[in-house]
Every structure is written in structure tokens, then in C-alpha cells.
PDB file of C-alpha atoms in Angstrom:
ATOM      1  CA  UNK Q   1      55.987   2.328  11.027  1.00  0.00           C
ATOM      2  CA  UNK Q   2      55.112  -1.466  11.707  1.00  0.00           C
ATOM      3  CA  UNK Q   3      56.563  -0.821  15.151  1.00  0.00           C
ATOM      4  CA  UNK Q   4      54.889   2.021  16.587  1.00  0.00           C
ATOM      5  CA  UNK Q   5      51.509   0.768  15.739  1.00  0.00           C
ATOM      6  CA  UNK Q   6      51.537  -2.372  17.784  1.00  0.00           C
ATOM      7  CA  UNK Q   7      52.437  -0.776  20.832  1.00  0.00           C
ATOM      8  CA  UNK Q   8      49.625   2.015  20.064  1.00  0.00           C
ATOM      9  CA  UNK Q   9      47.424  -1.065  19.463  1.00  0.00           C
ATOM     10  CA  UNK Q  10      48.310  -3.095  22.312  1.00  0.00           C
ATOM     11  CA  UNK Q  11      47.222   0.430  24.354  1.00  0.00           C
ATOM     12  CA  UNK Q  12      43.925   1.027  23.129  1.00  0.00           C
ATOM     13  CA  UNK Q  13      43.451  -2.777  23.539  1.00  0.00           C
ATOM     14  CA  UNK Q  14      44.548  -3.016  27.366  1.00  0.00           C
ATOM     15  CA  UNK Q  15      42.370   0.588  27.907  1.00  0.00           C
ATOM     16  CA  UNK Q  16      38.932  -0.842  26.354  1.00  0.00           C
ATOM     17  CA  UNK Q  17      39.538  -4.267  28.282  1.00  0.00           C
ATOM     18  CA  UNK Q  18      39.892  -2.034  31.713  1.00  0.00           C
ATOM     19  CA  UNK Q  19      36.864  -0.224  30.866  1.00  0.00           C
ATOM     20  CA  UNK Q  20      34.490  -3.093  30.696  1.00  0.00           C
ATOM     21  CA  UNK Q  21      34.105  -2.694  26.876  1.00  0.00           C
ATOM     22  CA  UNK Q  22      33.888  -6.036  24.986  1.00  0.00           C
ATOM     23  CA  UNK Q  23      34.755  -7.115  21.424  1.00  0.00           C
ATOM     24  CA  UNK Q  24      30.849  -7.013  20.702  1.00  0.00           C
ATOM     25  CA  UNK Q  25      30.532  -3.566  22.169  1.00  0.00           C
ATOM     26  CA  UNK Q  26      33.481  -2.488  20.091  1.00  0.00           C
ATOM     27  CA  UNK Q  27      31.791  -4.161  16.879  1.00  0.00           C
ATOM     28  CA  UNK Q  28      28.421  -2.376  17.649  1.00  0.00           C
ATOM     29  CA  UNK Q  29      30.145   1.011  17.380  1.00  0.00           C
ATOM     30  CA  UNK Q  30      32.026   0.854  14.454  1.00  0.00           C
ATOM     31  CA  UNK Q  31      29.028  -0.884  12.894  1.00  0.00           C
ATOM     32  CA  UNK Q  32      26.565   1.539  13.705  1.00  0.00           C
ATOM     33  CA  UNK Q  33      25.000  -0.748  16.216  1.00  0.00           C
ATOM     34  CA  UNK Q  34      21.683   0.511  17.814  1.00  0.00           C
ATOM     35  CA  UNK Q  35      21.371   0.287  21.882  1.00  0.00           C
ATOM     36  CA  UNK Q  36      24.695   0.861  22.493  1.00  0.00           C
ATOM     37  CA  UNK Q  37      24.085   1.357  26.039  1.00  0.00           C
ATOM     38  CA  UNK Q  38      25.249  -1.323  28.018  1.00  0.00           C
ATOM     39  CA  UNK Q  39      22.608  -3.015  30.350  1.00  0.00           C
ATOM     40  CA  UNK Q  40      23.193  -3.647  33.704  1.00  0.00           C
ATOM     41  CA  UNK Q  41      23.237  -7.693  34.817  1.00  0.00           C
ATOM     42  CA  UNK Q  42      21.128  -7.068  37.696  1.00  0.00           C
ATOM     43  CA  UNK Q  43      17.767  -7.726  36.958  1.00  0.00           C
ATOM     44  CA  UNK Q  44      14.630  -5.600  36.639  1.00  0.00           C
ATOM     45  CA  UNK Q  45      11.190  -6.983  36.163  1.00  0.00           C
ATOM     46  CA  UNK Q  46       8.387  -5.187  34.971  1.00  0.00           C
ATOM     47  CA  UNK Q  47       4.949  -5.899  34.378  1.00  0.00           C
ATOM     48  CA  UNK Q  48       3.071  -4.976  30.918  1.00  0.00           C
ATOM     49  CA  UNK Q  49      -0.612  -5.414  30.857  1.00  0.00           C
ATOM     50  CA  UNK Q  50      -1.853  -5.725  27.121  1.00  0.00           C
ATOM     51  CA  UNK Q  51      -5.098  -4.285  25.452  1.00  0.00           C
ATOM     52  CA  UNK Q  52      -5.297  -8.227  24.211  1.00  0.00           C
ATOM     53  CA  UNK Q  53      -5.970  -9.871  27.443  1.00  0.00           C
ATOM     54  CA  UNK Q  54      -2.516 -11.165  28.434  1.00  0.00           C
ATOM     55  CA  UNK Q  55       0.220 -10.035  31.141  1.00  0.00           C
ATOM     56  CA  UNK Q  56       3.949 -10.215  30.423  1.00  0.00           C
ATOM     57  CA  UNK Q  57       6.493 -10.226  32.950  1.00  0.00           C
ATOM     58  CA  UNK Q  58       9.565  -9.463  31.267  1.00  0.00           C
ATOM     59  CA  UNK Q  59      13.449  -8.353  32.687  1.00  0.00           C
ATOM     60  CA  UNK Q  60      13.833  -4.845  31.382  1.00  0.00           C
ATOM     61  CA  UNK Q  61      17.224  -4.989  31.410  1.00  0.00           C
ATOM     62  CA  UNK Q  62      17.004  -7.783  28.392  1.00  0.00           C
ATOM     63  CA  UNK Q  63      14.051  -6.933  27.164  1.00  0.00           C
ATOM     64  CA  UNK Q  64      12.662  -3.321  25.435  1.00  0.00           C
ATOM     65  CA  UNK Q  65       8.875  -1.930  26.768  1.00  0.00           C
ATOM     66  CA  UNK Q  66       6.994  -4.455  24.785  1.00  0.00           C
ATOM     67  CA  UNK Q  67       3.495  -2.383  22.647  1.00  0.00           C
ATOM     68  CA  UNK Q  68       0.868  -3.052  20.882  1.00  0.00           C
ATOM     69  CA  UNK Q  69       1.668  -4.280  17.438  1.00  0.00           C
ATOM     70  CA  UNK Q  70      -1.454  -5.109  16.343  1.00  0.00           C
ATOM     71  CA  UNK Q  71      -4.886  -5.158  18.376  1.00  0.00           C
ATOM     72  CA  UNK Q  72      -4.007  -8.968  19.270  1.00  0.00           C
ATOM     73  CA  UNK Q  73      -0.563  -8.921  19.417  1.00  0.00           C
ATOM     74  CA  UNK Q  74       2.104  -7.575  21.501  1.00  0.00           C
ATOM     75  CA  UNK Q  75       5.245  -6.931  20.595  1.00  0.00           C
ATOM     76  CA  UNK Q  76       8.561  -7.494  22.542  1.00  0.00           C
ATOM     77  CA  UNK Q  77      12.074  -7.222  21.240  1.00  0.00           C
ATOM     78  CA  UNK Q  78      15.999  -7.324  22.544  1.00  0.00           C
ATOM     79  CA  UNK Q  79      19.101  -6.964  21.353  1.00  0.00           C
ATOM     80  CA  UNK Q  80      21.146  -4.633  18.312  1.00  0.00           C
ATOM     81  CA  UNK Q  81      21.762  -4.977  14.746  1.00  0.00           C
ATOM     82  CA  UNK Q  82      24.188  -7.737  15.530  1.00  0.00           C
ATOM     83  CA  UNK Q  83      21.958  -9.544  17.773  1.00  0.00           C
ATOM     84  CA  UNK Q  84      18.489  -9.215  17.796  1.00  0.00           C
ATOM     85  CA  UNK Q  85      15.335 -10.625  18.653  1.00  0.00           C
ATOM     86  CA  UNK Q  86      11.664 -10.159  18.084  1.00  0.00           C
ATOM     87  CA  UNK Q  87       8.977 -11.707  19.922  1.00  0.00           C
ATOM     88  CA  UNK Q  88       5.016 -11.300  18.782  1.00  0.00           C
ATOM     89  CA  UNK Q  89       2.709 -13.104  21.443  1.00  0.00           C
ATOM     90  CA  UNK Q  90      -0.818 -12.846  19.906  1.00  0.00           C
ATOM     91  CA  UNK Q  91      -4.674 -14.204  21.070  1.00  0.00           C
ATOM     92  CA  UNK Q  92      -7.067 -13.549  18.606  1.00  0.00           C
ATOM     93  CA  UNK Q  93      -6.657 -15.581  15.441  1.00  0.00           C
ATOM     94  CA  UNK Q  94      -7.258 -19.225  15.725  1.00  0.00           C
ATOM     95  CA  UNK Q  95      -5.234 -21.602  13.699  1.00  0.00           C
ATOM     96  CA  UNK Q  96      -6.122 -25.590  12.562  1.00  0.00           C
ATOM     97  CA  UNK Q  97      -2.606 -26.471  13.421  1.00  0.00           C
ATOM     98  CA  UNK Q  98      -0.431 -23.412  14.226  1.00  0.00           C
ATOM     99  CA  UNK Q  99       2.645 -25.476  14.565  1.00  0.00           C
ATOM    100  CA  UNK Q 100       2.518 -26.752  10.924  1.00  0.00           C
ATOM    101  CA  UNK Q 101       0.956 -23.793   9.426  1.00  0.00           C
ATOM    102  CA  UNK Q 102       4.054 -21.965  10.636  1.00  0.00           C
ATOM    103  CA  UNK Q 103       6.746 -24.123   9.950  1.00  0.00           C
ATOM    104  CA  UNK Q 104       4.938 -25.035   6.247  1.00  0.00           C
ATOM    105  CA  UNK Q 105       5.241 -20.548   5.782  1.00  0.00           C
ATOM    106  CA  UNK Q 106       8.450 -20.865   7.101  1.00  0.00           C
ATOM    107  CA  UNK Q 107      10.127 -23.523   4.679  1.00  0.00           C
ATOM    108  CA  UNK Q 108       8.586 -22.082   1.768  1.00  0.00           C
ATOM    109  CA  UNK Q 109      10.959 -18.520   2.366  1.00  0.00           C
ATOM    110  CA  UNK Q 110      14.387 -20.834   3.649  1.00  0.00           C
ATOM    111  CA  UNK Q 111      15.228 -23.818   4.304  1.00  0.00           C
ATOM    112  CA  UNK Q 112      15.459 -24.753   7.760  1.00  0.00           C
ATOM    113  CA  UNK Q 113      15.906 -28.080  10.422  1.00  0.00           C
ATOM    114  CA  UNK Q 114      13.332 -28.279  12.817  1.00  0.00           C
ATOM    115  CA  UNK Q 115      13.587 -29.108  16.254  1.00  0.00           C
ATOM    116  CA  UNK Q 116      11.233 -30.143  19.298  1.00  0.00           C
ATOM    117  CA  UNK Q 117      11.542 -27.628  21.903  1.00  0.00           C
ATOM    118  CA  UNK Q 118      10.728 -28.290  25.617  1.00  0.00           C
ATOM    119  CA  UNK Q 119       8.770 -25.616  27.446  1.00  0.00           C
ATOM    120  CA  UNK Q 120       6.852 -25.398  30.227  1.00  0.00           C
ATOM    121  CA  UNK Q 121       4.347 -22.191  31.460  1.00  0.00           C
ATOM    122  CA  UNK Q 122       2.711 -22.153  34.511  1.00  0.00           C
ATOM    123  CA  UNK Q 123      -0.982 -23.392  34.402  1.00  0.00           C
ATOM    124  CA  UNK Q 124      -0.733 -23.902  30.557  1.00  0.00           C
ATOM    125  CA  UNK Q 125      -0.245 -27.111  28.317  1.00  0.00           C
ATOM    126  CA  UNK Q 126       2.842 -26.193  25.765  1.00  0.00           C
ATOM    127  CA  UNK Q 127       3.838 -27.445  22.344  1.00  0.00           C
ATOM    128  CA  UNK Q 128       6.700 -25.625  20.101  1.00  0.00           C
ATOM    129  CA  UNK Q 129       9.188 -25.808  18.002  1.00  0.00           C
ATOM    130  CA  UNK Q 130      12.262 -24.531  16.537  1.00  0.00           C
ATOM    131  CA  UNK Q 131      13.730 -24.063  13.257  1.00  0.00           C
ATOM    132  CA  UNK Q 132      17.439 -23.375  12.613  1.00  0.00           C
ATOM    133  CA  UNK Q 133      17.521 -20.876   9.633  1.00  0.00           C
ATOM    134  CA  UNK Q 134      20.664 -20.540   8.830  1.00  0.00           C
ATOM    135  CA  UNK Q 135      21.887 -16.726  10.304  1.00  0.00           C
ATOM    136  CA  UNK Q 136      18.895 -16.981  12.624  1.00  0.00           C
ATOM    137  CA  UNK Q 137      16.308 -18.724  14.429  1.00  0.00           C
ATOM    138  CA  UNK Q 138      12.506 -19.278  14.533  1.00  0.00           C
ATOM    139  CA  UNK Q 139      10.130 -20.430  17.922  1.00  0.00           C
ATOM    140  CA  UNK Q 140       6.935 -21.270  17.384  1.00  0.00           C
ATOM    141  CA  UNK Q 141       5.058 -21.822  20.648  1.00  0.00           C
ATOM    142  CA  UNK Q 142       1.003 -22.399  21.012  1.00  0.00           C
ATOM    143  CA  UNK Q 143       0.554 -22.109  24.962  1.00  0.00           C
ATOM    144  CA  UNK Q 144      -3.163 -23.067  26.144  1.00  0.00           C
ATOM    145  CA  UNK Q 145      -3.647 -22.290  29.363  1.00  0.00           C
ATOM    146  CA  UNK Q 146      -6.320 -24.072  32.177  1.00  0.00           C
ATOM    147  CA  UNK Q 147      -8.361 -20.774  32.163  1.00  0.00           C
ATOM    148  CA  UNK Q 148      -9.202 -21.736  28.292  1.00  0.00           C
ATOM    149  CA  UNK Q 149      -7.401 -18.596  26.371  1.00  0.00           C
ATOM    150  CA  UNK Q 150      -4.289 -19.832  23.835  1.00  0.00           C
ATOM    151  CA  UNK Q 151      -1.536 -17.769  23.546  1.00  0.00           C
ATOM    152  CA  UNK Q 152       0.455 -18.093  19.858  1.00  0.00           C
ATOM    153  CA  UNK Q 153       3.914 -16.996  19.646  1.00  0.00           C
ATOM    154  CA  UNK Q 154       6.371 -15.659  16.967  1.00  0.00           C
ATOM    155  CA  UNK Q 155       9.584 -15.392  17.627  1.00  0.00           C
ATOM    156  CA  UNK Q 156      12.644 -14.854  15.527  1.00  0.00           C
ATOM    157  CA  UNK Q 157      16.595 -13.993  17.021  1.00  0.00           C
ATOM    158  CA  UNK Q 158      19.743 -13.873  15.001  1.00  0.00           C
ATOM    159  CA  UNK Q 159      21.113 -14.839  18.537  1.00  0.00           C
ATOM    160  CA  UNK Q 160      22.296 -18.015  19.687  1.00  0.00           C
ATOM    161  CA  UNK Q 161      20.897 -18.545  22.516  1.00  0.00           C
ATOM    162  CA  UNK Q 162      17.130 -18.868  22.571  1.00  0.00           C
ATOM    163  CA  UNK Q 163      16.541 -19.326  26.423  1.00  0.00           C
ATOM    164  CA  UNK Q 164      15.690 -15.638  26.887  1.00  0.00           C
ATOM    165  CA  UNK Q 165      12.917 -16.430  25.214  1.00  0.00           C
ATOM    166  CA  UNK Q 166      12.162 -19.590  26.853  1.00  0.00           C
ATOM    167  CA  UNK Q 167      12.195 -17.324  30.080  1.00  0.00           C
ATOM    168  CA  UNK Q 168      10.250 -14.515  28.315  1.00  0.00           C
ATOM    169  CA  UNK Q 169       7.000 -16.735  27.640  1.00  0.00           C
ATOM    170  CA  UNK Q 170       7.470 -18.331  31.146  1.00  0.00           C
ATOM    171  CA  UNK Q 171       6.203 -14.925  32.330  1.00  0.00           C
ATOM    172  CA  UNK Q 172       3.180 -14.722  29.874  1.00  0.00           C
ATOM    173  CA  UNK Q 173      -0.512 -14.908  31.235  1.00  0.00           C
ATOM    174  CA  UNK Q 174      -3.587 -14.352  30.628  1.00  0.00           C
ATOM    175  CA  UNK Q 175      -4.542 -11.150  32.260  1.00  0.00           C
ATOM    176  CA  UNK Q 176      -6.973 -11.944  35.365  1.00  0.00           C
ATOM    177  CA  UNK Q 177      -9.941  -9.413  35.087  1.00  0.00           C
TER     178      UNK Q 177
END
């Protein structure tokens, strides 16, 4: 019985491979994984214009349509149940030290190693930082830009590689009236 599975197996293996699927794709189905449509590389910019007075420029071929969570806030994400990541970019609320406050939250729930992050934005002064949780990871950005609006962001991604966000918040701006 042994025998005939391995060649069956080593079929189905060499047909997925020639189809483009990869071992994450694979996972994502038989794990029920949401967005199981496979994005193109190419890259499609789009431009969302929130009710809160800021402009993102996001690639909509990483990114989902980014709404309205909340009257301030606007809400991006990306990825599957096996990968995922949320971004919240909000205006309104005012903080004494948004940095701390959100890291202080943060290690009360898990504990986590924090870790200056570099980050520039056009026409804005940036401070962040990031916080290795364990499964995931947490970015916590305060942008303040010359025209005199600041710009606090959320994010949290069980993937490794945060510089989709980076990118994400490089195309975040106040919206010009």
C-alpha cells in the first residue's frame, strides 16, 4: 500500500508546483483560509479619501479597500487567517505620550520586546515603535506632519515582515481641502 501512495503523492506534488500553487496556498485551503484568491505581483495603487481628513495611497493588490472604522479612524487590512494584518490610522484623539501609552496597554495583555523602528513620511516628523509579541507583532507610529494634523497608528500582523506597513503609512496624508 506504502508503495502506491508515494508515487500518487509525488503526482499531486509535481501538479500543484506546475500550477503556481505554493505550500501556503495549499495550507490556506485545507485550513479554511479566507482570500484564497491569489493576488497578482503587479502592482495597483489606489487612492482612498477618508471622512477623517487623511488620504491613503495603498497597493490593492496587498492591501483590502480600507473603511471607516470609526468616525476618526480608518481601517486597512491584508492577508488570511494564517497571515494577517490590521492597520487603524486615526486623527482625532490626542494622546500625552501615544508611544508609551500604547506600549504600557500593550505589556499589560503580553509580554513583549520593544524595538525602535525607523520611518520616514513625506513632509511629516516620525517616531514608532515595535513590539515583538510572541505569534505576532505590534507598530505604533505617531506621524506629525508640517501642515500641523498628527496621524496615530495601530497596527498589528501575525506576519513577519512588517515593511508593508512601513510602505502603507509612507502613502498616508493629510487630505488637502
Amino acid at each position: 500500500m506504502k508503495h502506491k501512495i508515494l508515487p500518487l503523492l509525488a503526482a499531486l506534488l509535481t501538479a500543484l508546483t506546475l500550477t503556481g500553487c505554493s505550500f501556503s496556498d495549499i495550507m490556506l485551503y485545507l485550513y479554511g483560509g479566507d482570500d484564497f484568491v491569489k493576488k497578482t505581483d503587479t502592482r495597483d495603487f489606489q487612492t482612498y479619501a477618508g471622512e477623517n481628513g487623511i488620504t491613503v495611497v495603498y497597493d490593492a493588490n496587498q492591501w483590502n479597500m480600507p473603511t471607516m472604522a470609526q468616525d476618526d479612524t480608518i481601517s486597512i487590512t491584508s492577508g488570511n487567517k494564517l497571515d494577517y494584518t490590521a492597520v487603524l490610522i486615526q486623527v482625532c484623539d490626542t494622546y500625552t505620550d501615544f508611544l508609551a501609552q500604547s506600549g504600557e496597554e500593550l505589556n499589560q495583555e503580553t509580554n513583549t520586546v520593544a524595538y525602535e523602528l525607523e520611518l520616514t513620511v513625506p513632509d511629516a516628523r516620525t517616531s514608532a515603535v515595535r513590539y515583538d509579541c510572541g505569534s505576532y507583532q505590534a507598530i505604533f507610529v505617531q506621524i506629525d506632519y508640517d501642515s500641523a494634523t498628527t496621524v496615530y497608528v495601530s497596527a498589528a500582523s501575525r506576519a513577519a515582515n512588517y515593511d508593508p506597513i512601513i510602505e502603507l503609512l509612507q502613502g498616508v496624508s493629510p487630505t488637502e481641502p
